């Protein structure tokens, strides 16, 4: 039995991979990956926004290698160097004052939800514990994170959900304002909705949420798991809007391919959790933190974020040149792009893959592009050509 066929025998079927159609990826370098037949793909999925600096970035590989030989893991009962250095870098490059380390986006949001509840208990009357999130959002798959996720299809079969979540319309300030009660403790949104179909927030919406939170004593929490770490052309997406959250979460691209998550908090919010309140065995693991430190060096290098913004504009312009009758809408911020098409998105994705381009399709109609941030114009041209062909035949 070949390896792909064994998958469905041994792995619980949560991913819908197909032995005939889904590549077995063996190797990656920069923006490219290769499958077991030696076929090369231009990777505009980037591990769903994880491989933002390309596959096996030499600086990340070097940092991981050297840390691996020195100390692979230590309990958070003790200090470790890469963790403290990384915390200092996140704090010095953001609005945050302190961070908590974990291993994934869902865990980072879980920490933010716990922080918000405790904030409500300490700082507000009436046992305020309700959190308002957005419809069409995505915050991860743990029970609280999936409850925060404003998409009923992800709740189905796992009820009862966690108590205390309410859902407003994204980019509709009034609908959030209406949901605030004396039981509310926080508002949680993605500055750019990713899994929901790539919907950037409007500046007035985020500014309005900031004002609502200030007026009502609520924490404003931004989920930057997908849109953070340079993806939008700024280190953190909130910088595009001139709005600072009280808490934000990171994961995906932060470790350059290794699992790591962060909850970062500012001001009062940074001092809510105390010893015993929260913990993670692997959180702040030295190897993952060494990788993230290398990522920070790359993303903060002179000119890097300007390159992301420039490539984002260039790619958006290329997408605008696609046949008009095929395109319903194009939404983007930096190198996070969603193309809503008139046609069969799954078929387009399949044709692109056959022709050496990996892209992702949301809900059958929205093509999502998360190219590596190191992508150049030639590679964008190559992708646009493959895409145009696929759109013509799908
Ligand atoms: C992917 C994602 C998550 C979940 O991250 P995991 O690492 O899969 O738990 C949470 N929020 C957003 C915005 C995401 O895109």
Tab-separated table of C-alpha atoms and ligand atoms in Angstrom:
chain	number	residue	atom	x	y	z
A	1	UNK	CA	0.000	0.000	0.000
A	2	UNK	CA	1.407	3.403	-0.907
A	3	UNK	CA	1.804	6.112	1.695
A	4	UNK	CA	-1.188	8.242	0.628
A	5	UNK	CA	-3.513	5.244	0.836
A	6	UNK	CA	-2.284	4.480	4.360
A	7	UNK	CA	-3.288	7.953	5.491
A	8	UNK	CA	-7.007	7.213	5.573
A	9	UNK	CA	-6.296	3.941	7.381
A	10	UNK	CA	-4.297	5.510	10.192
A	11	UNK	CA	-5.265	9.187	10.416
A	12	UNK	CA	-8.693	10.357	11.585
A	13	UNK	CA	-10.364	11.818	8.543
A	14	UNK	CA	-10.628	15.523	9.418
A	15	UNK	CA	-8.825	16.971	6.378
A	16	UNK	CA	-10.468	15.454	3.315
A	17	UNK	CA	-7.177	14.719	1.514
A	18	UNK	CA	-7.457	12.586	-1.636
A	19	UNK	CA	-4.835	9.913	-2.461
A	20	UNK	CA	-5.123	10.569	-6.222
A	21	UNK	CA	-5.357	14.359	-6.101
A	22	UNK	CA	-3.445	15.629	-3.080
A	23	UNK	CA	0.342	15.951	-3.439
A	24	UNK	CA	2.743	14.284	-1.024
A	25	UNK	CA	5.139	17.131	-0.306
A	26	UNK	CA	8.758	16.174	0.248
A	27	UNK	CA	10.889	19.297	0.166
A	28	UNK	CA	10.602	23.074	0.144
A	29	UNK	CA	12.922	25.944	-0.678
A	30	UNK	CA	11.944	29.613	-0.772
A	31	UNK	CA	8.572	29.990	-2.538
A	32	UNK	CA	8.674	26.466	-4.002
A	33	UNK	CA	7.774	22.949	-2.819
A	34	UNK	CA	8.354	19.602	-4.515
A	35	UNK	CA	6.232	16.449	-4.344
A	36	UNK	CA	7.345	12.797	-4.342
A	37	UNK	CA	7.320	12.668	-8.160
A	38	UNK	CA	9.736	15.604	-8.323
A	39	UNK	CA	7.045	18.021	-9.518
A	40	UNK	CA	7.621	21.624	-8.434
A	41	UNK	CA	4.893	23.977	-7.193
A	42	UNK	CA	4.910	27.695	-6.572
A	43	UNK	CA	3.445	27.781	-3.072
A	44	UNK	CA	0.869	30.565	-2.598
A	45	UNK	CA	-0.717	28.729	0.340
A	46	UNK	CA	2.439	29.004	2.465
A	47	UNK	CA	1.225	26.447	4.996
A	48	UNK	CA	-1.814	28.726	5.412
A	49	UNK	CA	0.293	31.737	6.238
A	50	UNK	CA	2.952	29.908	8.252
A	51	UNK	CA	5.807	29.784	5.728
A	52	UNK	CA	5.716	33.541	5.251
A	53	UNK	CA	9.475	33.747	4.819
A	54	UNK	CA	9.610	30.902	2.309
A	55	UNK	CA	10.343	27.256	2.980
A	56	UNK	CA	13.401	26.450	5.066
A	57	UNK	CA	14.653	30.030	5.285
A	58	UNK	CA	18.415	29.658	5.890
A	59	UNK	CA	18.441	32.079	8.846
A	60	UNK	CA	15.580	30.197	10.541
A	61	UNK	CA	17.192	26.813	9.827
A	62	UNK	CA	20.508	28.047	11.221
A	63	UNK	CA	18.899	29.445	14.391
A	64	UNK	CA	16.923	26.232	14.970
A	65	UNK	CA	19.968	24.023	14.326
A	66	UNK	CA	22.137	25.845	16.756
A	67	UNK	CA	19.443	25.951	19.467
A	68	UNK	CA	18.670	22.230	18.938
A	69	UNK	CA	22.220	21.312	19.931
A	70	UNK	CA	22.130	23.514	23.000
A	71	UNK	CA	18.762	23.092	24.747
A	72	UNK	CA	15.623	21.631	23.171
A	73	UNK	CA	13.186	22.100	25.998
A	74	UNK	CA	12.981	23.288	29.568
A	75	UNK	CA	10.000	23.733	31.802
A	76	UNK	CA	8.639	27.194	32.462
A	77	UNK	CA	9.670	26.525	36.062
A	78	UNK	CA	13.009	27.891	34.773
A	79	UNK	CA	14.270	30.784	32.677
A	80	UNK	CA	15.437	30.185	29.103
A	81	UNK	CA	17.225	32.723	26.953
A	82	UNK	CA	15.447	32.597	23.534
A	83	UNK	CA	12.058	33.063	25.237
A	84	UNK	CA	13.029	36.228	27.115
A	85	UNK	CA	14.813	37.667	24.058
A	86	UNK	CA	11.743	37.027	21.891
A	87	UNK	CA	9.393	38.590	24.441
A	88	UNK	CA	11.573	41.721	24.506
A	89	UNK	CA	11.491	41.936	20.702
A	90	UNK	CA	7.719	41.553	20.444
A	91	UNK	CA	7.208	44.186	23.136
A	92	UNK	CA	9.723	46.641	21.671
A	93	UNK	CA	8.145	46.382	18.187
A	94	UNK	CA	4.491	46.556	19.252
A	95	UNK	CA	2.039	48.371	21.507
A	96	UNK	CA	2.208	45.498	24.021
A	97	UNK	CA	3.921	45.594	27.408
A	98	UNK	CA	4.074	41.848	28.128
A	99	UNK	CA	3.471	38.497	26.391
A	100	UNK	CA	2.344	34.965	27.193
A	101	UNK	CA	3.749	32.083	25.111
A	102	UNK	CA	1.811	29.075	23.837
A	103	UNK	CA	1.867	26.854	20.763
A	104	UNK	CA	-0.881	27.789	18.327
A	105	UNK	CA	-3.414	30.374	17.295
A	106	UNK	CA	-6.316	28.717	19.086
A	107	UNK	CA	-4.302	28.557	22.299
A	108	UNK	CA	-3.318	32.212	21.996
A	109	UNK	CA	-6.992	33.164	21.627
A	110	UNK	CA	-7.929	30.837	24.477
A	111	UNK	CA	-5.454	32.753	26.664
A	112	UNK	CA	-6.954	36.064	25.501
A	113	UNK	CA	-10.469	34.844	26.341
A	114	UNK	CA	-9.367	33.781	29.826
A	115	UNK	CA	-7.612	37.101	30.325
A	116	UNK	CA	-10.764	38.983	29.216
A	117	UNK	CA	-12.968	37.030	31.620
A	118	UNK	CA	-10.647	37.642	34.550
A	119	UNK	CA	-10.415	41.326	33.579
A	120	UNK	CA	-14.223	41.451	33.725
A	121	UNK	CA	-14.240	39.835	37.171
A	122	UNK	CA	-11.630	42.182	38.618
A	123	UNK	CA	-12.330	45.478	36.891
A	124	UNK	CA	-16.062	45.420	36.209
A	125	UNK	CA	-19.231	44.870	38.210
A	126	UNK	CA	-21.991	42.360	37.427
A	127	UNK	CA	-19.659	39.434	36.740
A	128	UNK	CA	-18.992	40.850	33.249
A	129	UNK	CA	-17.850	37.935	31.109
A	130	UNK	CA	-19.433	38.349	27.686
A	131	UNK	CA	-17.218	38.728	24.646
A	132	UNK	CA	-18.481	40.162	21.369
A	133	UNK	CA	-16.921	38.709	18.221
A	134	UNK	CA	-17.749	39.048	14.518
A	135	UNK	CA	-19.831	36.914	12.243
A	136	UNK	CA	-17.708	35.185	9.584
A	137	UNK	CA	-14.702	35.289	11.961
A	138	UNK	CA	-12.264	32.491	12.691
A	139	UNK	CA	-10.424	32.114	15.980
A	140	UNK	CA	-9.389	28.432	16.118
A	141	UNK	CA	-10.716	25.000	17.044
A	142	UNK	CA	-10.552	24.650	20.810
A	143	UNK	CA	-13.976	24.829	22.405
A	144	UNK	CA	-13.788	28.479	23.506
A	145	UNK	CA	-12.029	29.594	20.292
A	146	UNK	CA	-14.585	27.803	18.142
A	147	UNK	CA	-17.382	29.425	20.129
A	148	UNK	CA	-15.718	32.799	19.512
A	149	UNK	CA	-15.703	31.885	15.811
A	150	UNK	CA	-18.816	33.446	14.285
A	151	UNK	CA	-19.579	30.631	11.853
A	152	UNK	CA	-22.350	28.235	12.916
A	153	UNK	CA	-21.062	25.453	10.620
A	154	UNK	CA	-18.058	25.022	12.935
A	155	UNK	CA	-20.294	24.710	16.024
A	156	UNK	CA	-22.504	22.002	14.603
A	157	UNK	CA	-22.239	18.737	16.502
A	158	UNK	CA	-20.209	20.188	19.384
A	159	UNK	CA	-22.969	21.951	21.326
A	160	UNK	CA	-23.398	23.120	23.999
A	161	UNK	CA	-20.958	25.900	23.143
A	162	UNK	CA	-19.098	27.927	25.764
A	163	UNK	CA	-21.382	30.505	27.384
A	164	UNK	CA	-20.968	34.237	26.940
A	165	UNK	CA	-20.289	34.946	23.266
A	166	UNK	CA	-22.303	37.303	21.066
A	167	UNK	CA	-21.798	38.057	17.386
A	168	UNK	CA	-21.864	41.385	15.531
A	169	UNK	CA	-21.689	42.112	11.806
A	170	UNK	CA	-18.092	42.736	10.733
A	171	UNK	CA	-17.545	46.340	9.592
A	172	UNK	CA	-20.885	47.385	11.134
A	173	UNK	CA	-20.106	49.390	14.264
A	174	UNK	CA	-23.751	49.833	15.243
A	175	UNK	CA	-24.320	46.086	15.363
A	176	UNK	CA	-21.440	45.762	17.857
A	177	UNK	CA	-22.623	48.742	19.890
A	178	UNK	CA	-26.088	47.162	20.221
A	179	UNK	CA	-24.637	43.973	21.737
A	180	UNK	CA	-22.825	45.706	24.614
A	181	UNK	CA	-24.437	45.122	28.000
A	182	UNK	CA	-23.282	45.457	31.611
A	183	UNK	CA	-22.059	41.860	31.236
A	184	UNK	CA	-19.628	42.622	28.377
A	185	UNK	CA	-15.881	42.444	29.103
A	186	UNK	CA	-14.255	42.465	25.646
A	187	UNK	CA	-14.549	42.751	21.884
A	188	UNK	CA	-12.496	40.336	19.781
A	189	UNK	CA	-11.993	40.724	16.006
A	190	UNK	CA	-9.511	39.968	13.232
A	191	UNK	CA	-8.250	43.206	11.603
A	192	UNK	CA	-8.431	41.220	8.358
A	193	UNK	CA	-10.816	38.266	8.412
A	194	UNK	CA	-8.863	35.358	6.898
A	195	UNK	CA	-10.696	32.019	6.903
A	196	UNK	CA	-14.003	33.867	6.490
A	197	UNK	CA	-12.956	34.929	2.988
A	198	UNK	CA	-10.321	37.722	3.284
A	199	UNK	CA	-12.278	40.772	4.431
A	200	UNK	CA	-10.130	43.694	5.623
A	201	UNK	CA	-11.682	45.844	8.331
A	202	UNK	CA	-12.610	49.409	7.479
A	203	UNK	CA	-10.586	51.973	9.419
A	204	UNK	CA	-13.699	53.633	10.851
A	205	UNK	CA	-14.926	50.289	12.151
A	206	UNK	CA	-11.757	49.526	14.129
A	207	UNK	CA	-11.494	53.129	15.328
A	208	UNK	CA	-15.136	52.939	16.416
A	209	UNK	CA	-14.518	49.674	18.297
A	210	UNK	CA	-11.609	51.346	20.098
A	211	UNK	CA	-13.897	54.176	21.198
A	212	UNK	CA	-16.659	51.766	22.257
A	213	UNK	CA	-14.164	49.794	24.358
A	214	UNK	CA	-12.770	52.961	25.965
A	215	UNK	CA	-16.243	54.294	26.733
A	216	UNK	CA	-17.474	51.022	28.262
A	217	UNK	CA	-14.255	49.816	29.922
A	218	UNK	CA	-13.895	46.798	27.614
A	219	UNK	CA	-10.747	45.130	26.326
A	220	UNK	CA	-10.193	45.410	22.583
A	221	UNK	CA	-8.601	42.174	21.379
A	222	UNK	CA	-7.190	41.713	17.876
A	223	UNK	CA	-6.618	38.236	16.483
A	224	UNK	CA	-3.517	38.748	14.332
A	225	UNK	CA	-2.799	35.022	14.005
A	226	UNK	CA	-3.098	35.201	10.214
A	227	UNK	CA	-2.714	38.913	9.383
A	228	UNK	CA	0.202	39.654	11.743
A	229	UNK	CA	3.983	39.305	11.275
A	230	UNK	CA	4.345	41.364	8.107
A	231	UNK	CA	1.569	39.799	6.036
A	232	UNK	CA	-0.236	43.110	5.429
A	233	UNK	CA	2.892	45.174	4.736
A	234	UNK	CA	3.116	46.322	8.361
A	235	UNK	CA	4.602	44.199	11.142
A	236	UNK	CA	1.156	44.065	12.778
A	237	UNK	CA	-2.060	44.619	10.834
A	238	UNK	CA	-3.377	47.118	13.389
A	239	UNK	CA	-0.612	49.527	12.315
A	240	UNK	CA	-2.442	49.958	8.999
A	241	UNK	CA	-5.369	51.421	10.921
A	242	UNK	CA	-3.726	53.535	13.614
A	243	UNK	CA	-5.703	51.630	16.260
A	244	UNK	CA	-3.955	49.894	19.159
A	245	UNK	CA	-5.597	46.893	20.838
A	246	UNK	CA	-5.300	46.062	24.539
A	247	UNK	CA	-4.507	42.465	23.646
A	248	UNK	CA	-3.430	40.807	20.411
A	249	UNK	CA	-2.623	37.257	19.423
A	250	UNK	CA	-0.021	35.834	17.039
A	251	UNK	CA	0.872	32.376	15.759
A	252	UNK	CA	1.134	31.047	12.166
A	253	UNK	CA	4.072	32.990	10.624
A	254	UNK	CA	5.711	33.823	13.949
A	255	UNK	CA	7.791	30.617	14.108
A	256	UNK	CA	8.792	30.580	10.420
A	257	UNK	CA	7.446	27.002	10.226
A	258	UNK	CA	7.711	25.870	13.853
A	259	UNK	CA	4.674	25.916	16.135
A	260	UNK	CA	4.455	28.887	18.475
A	261	UNK	CA	1.684	31.205	19.646
A	262	UNK	CA	1.680	34.446	21.593
A	263	UNK	CA	-0.826	36.523	23.470
A	264	UNK	CA	0.469	40.071	23.895
A	265	UNK	CA	-1.114	42.528	26.320
A	266	UNK	CA	-0.815	46.219	27.049
A	267	UNK	CA	-1.283	48.392	30.128
A	268	UNK	CA	-3.725	47.075	32.730
A	269	UNK	CA	-4.384	44.004	30.614
A	270	UNK	CA	-0.748	42.938	30.982
A	271	UNK	CA	-1.120	42.511	34.755
A	272	UNK	CA	-4.428	40.629	34.986
A	273	UNK	CA	-3.041	37.095	34.906
A	274	UNK	CA	-0.985	36.058	37.933
A	275	UNK	CA	0.919	32.881	38.903
A	276	UNK	CA	-1.332	29.840	38.650
A	277	UNK	CA	-3.878	31.469	36.303
A	278	UNK	CA	-2.582	30.048	33.047
A	279	UNK	CA	0.293	27.936	31.733
A	280	UNK	CA	1.589	25.876	28.842
A	281	UNK	CA	4.131	23.063	29.063
A	282	UNK	CA	5.597	23.706	25.622
A	283	UNK	CA	4.842	27.437	25.601
A	284	UNK	CA	7.962	29.465	24.858
A	285	UNK	CA	9.923	26.365	23.907
A	286	UNK	CA	13.552	27.415	23.222
A	287	UNK	CA	13.716	25.942	19.704
A	288	UNK	CA	10.430	27.551	18.625
A	289	UNK	CA	11.549	30.840	20.186
A	290	UNK	CA	14.938	30.648	18.448
A	291	UNK	CA	13.067	30.250	15.139
A	292	UNK	CA	10.821	33.213	15.979
A	293	UNK	CA	13.837	35.334	16.912
A	294	UNK	CA	15.281	34.624	13.458
A	295	UNK	CA	11.905	35.528	11.936
A	296	UNK	CA	11.992	38.855	13.780
A	297	UNK	CA	15.432	39.609	12.357
A	298	UNK	CA	14.137	38.889	8.844
A	299	UNK	CA	10.859	40.782	9.069
A	300	UNK	CA	12.364	43.870	10.712
A	301	UNK	CA	15.297	44.103	8.274
A	302	UNK	CA	15.436	47.383	6.369
A	303	UNK	CA	13.135	47.392	3.361
A	304	UNK	CA	11.418	44.056	4.069
A	305	UNK	CA	7.946	45.404	4.880
A	306	UNK	CA	8.161	47.891	1.995
A	307	UNK	CA	8.811	44.903	-0.263
A	308	UNK	CA	5.680	43.170	1.079
A	309	UNK	CA	3.543	46.250	0.407
A	310	UNK	CA	5.005	46.644	-3.074
A	311	UNK	CA	4.477	42.976	-3.995
A	312	UNK	CA	0.945	43.148	-2.566
A	313	UNK	CA	0.111	46.066	-4.848
A	314	UNK	CA	1.754	44.375	-7.807
A	315	UNK	CA	-0.178	41.127	-7.292
A	316	UNK	CA	-3.476	42.970	-6.774
A	317	UNK	CA	-2.850	44.860	-10.007
A	318	UNK	CA	-2.175	41.555	-11.836
A	319	UNK	CA	-5.440	40.142	-10.463
A	320	UNK	CA	-7.267	43.230	-11.735
A	321	UNK	CA	-6.101	42.336	-15.234
A	322	UNK	CA	-7.919	38.969	-15.169
A	323	UNK	CA	-10.966	38.591	-17.443
A	324	UNK	CA	-13.650	40.827	-15.937
A	325	UNK	CA	-16.501	38.401	-16.396
A	326	UNK	CA	-14.675	35.908	-14.140
A	327	UNK	CA	-14.109	38.253	-11.201
A	328	UNK	CA	-16.797	39.233	-8.690
A	329	UNK	CA	-14.622	40.990	-6.114
A	330	UNK	CA	-10.990	41.461	-5.152
A	331	UNK	CA	-10.129	42.170	-1.515
A	332	UNK	CA	-6.609	42.572	-0.195
A	333	UNK	CA	-4.271	44.117	2.298
A	334	UNK	CA	-0.574	43.611	1.530
A	335	UNK	CA	0.065	39.987	0.583
A	336	UNK	CA	-3.234	38.706	1.963
A	337	UNK	CA	-5.555	38.515	-1.027
A	338	UNK	CA	-9.001	37.108	-1.731
A	339	UNK	CA	-10.441	36.858	-5.229
A	340	UNK	CA	-14.126	36.112	-5.384
A	341	UNK	CA	-14.834	34.479	-8.711
A	342	UNK	CA	-17.673	33.664	-10.985
A	343	UNK	CA	-16.941	29.974	-11.523
A	344	UNK	CA	-16.004	26.769	-9.771
A	345	UNK	CA	-13.283	27.711	-7.255
A	346	UNK	CA	-12.460	24.095	-6.455
A	347	UNK	CA	-11.916	23.405	-10.148
A	348	UNK	CA	-9.702	26.493	-10.536
A	349	UNK	CA	-7.657	25.401	-7.511
A	350	UNK	CA	-7.248	21.919	-9.021
A	351	UNK	CA	-6.174	23.274	-12.426
A	352	UNK	CA	-3.685	25.630	-10.777
A	353	UNK	CA	-2.221	22.719	-8.834
A	354	UNK	CA	-1.888	20.644	-12.008
A	355	UNK	CA	-0.011	23.556	-13.553
A	356	UNK	CA	2.315	24.011	-10.582
A	357	UNK	CA	0.628	26.643	-8.412
A	358	UNK	CA	-0.777	25.966	-4.948
A	359	UNK	CA	-3.650	28.210	-3.890
A	360	UNK	CA	-6.509	27.797	-1.435
A	361	UNK	CA	-10.250	28.061	-2.017
A	362	UNK	CA	-12.791	29.187	0.596
A	363	UNK	CA	-16.430	28.200	0.258
A	364	UNK	CA	-16.182	27.251	-3.422
A	365	UNK	CA	-16.015	30.856	-4.686
A	366	UNK	CA	-13.203	32.736	-2.946
A	367	UNK	CA	-9.608	32.080	-3.986
A	368	UNK	CA	-7.269	32.956	-1.148
A	369	UNK	CA	-3.631	33.838	-1.823
A	370	UNK	CA	-1.054	33.910	0.964
A	371	UNK	CA	2.195	34.056	-1.039
A	372	UNK	CA	5.462	33.961	0.866
A	373	UNK	CA	6.441	37.530	1.751
A	374	UNK	CA	9.778	37.013	-0.051
A	375	UNK	CA	7.953	36.520	-3.366
A	376	UNK	CA	9.228	38.543	-6.351
A	377	UNK	CA	7.563	39.988	-9.460
A	378	UNK	CA	8.596	37.104	-11.724
A	379	UNK	CA	6.970	34.601	-9.371
A	380	UNK	CA	3.816	36.713	-9.163
A	381	UNK	CA	3.766	36.886	-12.981
A	382	UNK	CA	4.145	33.105	-13.110
A	383	UNK	CA	1.238	32.645	-10.689
A	384	UNK	CA	-0.964	35.138	-12.533
A	385	UNK	CA	-0.369	33.306	-15.816
A	386	UNK	CA	-1.301	29.915	-14.333
A	387	UNK	CA	-4.356	31.449	-12.683
A	388	UNK	CA	-5.540	33.151	-15.848
A	389	UNK	CA	-5.320	29.842	-17.707
A	390	UNK	CA	-7.204	28.008	-14.972
A	391	UNK	CA	-9.955	30.642	-14.919
A	392	UNK	CA	-10.338	30.331	-18.652
A	393	UNK	CA	-10.845	26.565	-18.534
A	394	UNK	CA	-12.716	26.163	-15.236
B	1	LIG	C1	-5.472	29.919	11.777
B	1	LIG	C2	-6.126	30.889	12.676
B	1	LIG	C3	-6.376	30.580	14.025
B	1	LIG	C4	-6.105	29.221	14.602
B	1	LIG	O1	-4.758	28.934	14.634
B	1	LIG	P1	-4.289	27.425	14.982
B	1	LIG	O2	-2.797	27.554	15.064
B	1	LIG	O3	-4.760	26.574	13.864
B	1	LIG	O4	-4.903	27.059	16.264
B	1	LIG	C5	-6.917	31.562	14.817
B	1	LIG	N1	-7.211	32.781	14.324
B	1	LIG	C6	-6.992	33.103	13.034
B	1	LIG	C7	-7.317	34.481	12.560
B	1	LIG	C8	-6.464	32.169	12.165
B	1	LIG	O5	-6.279	32.469	10.878
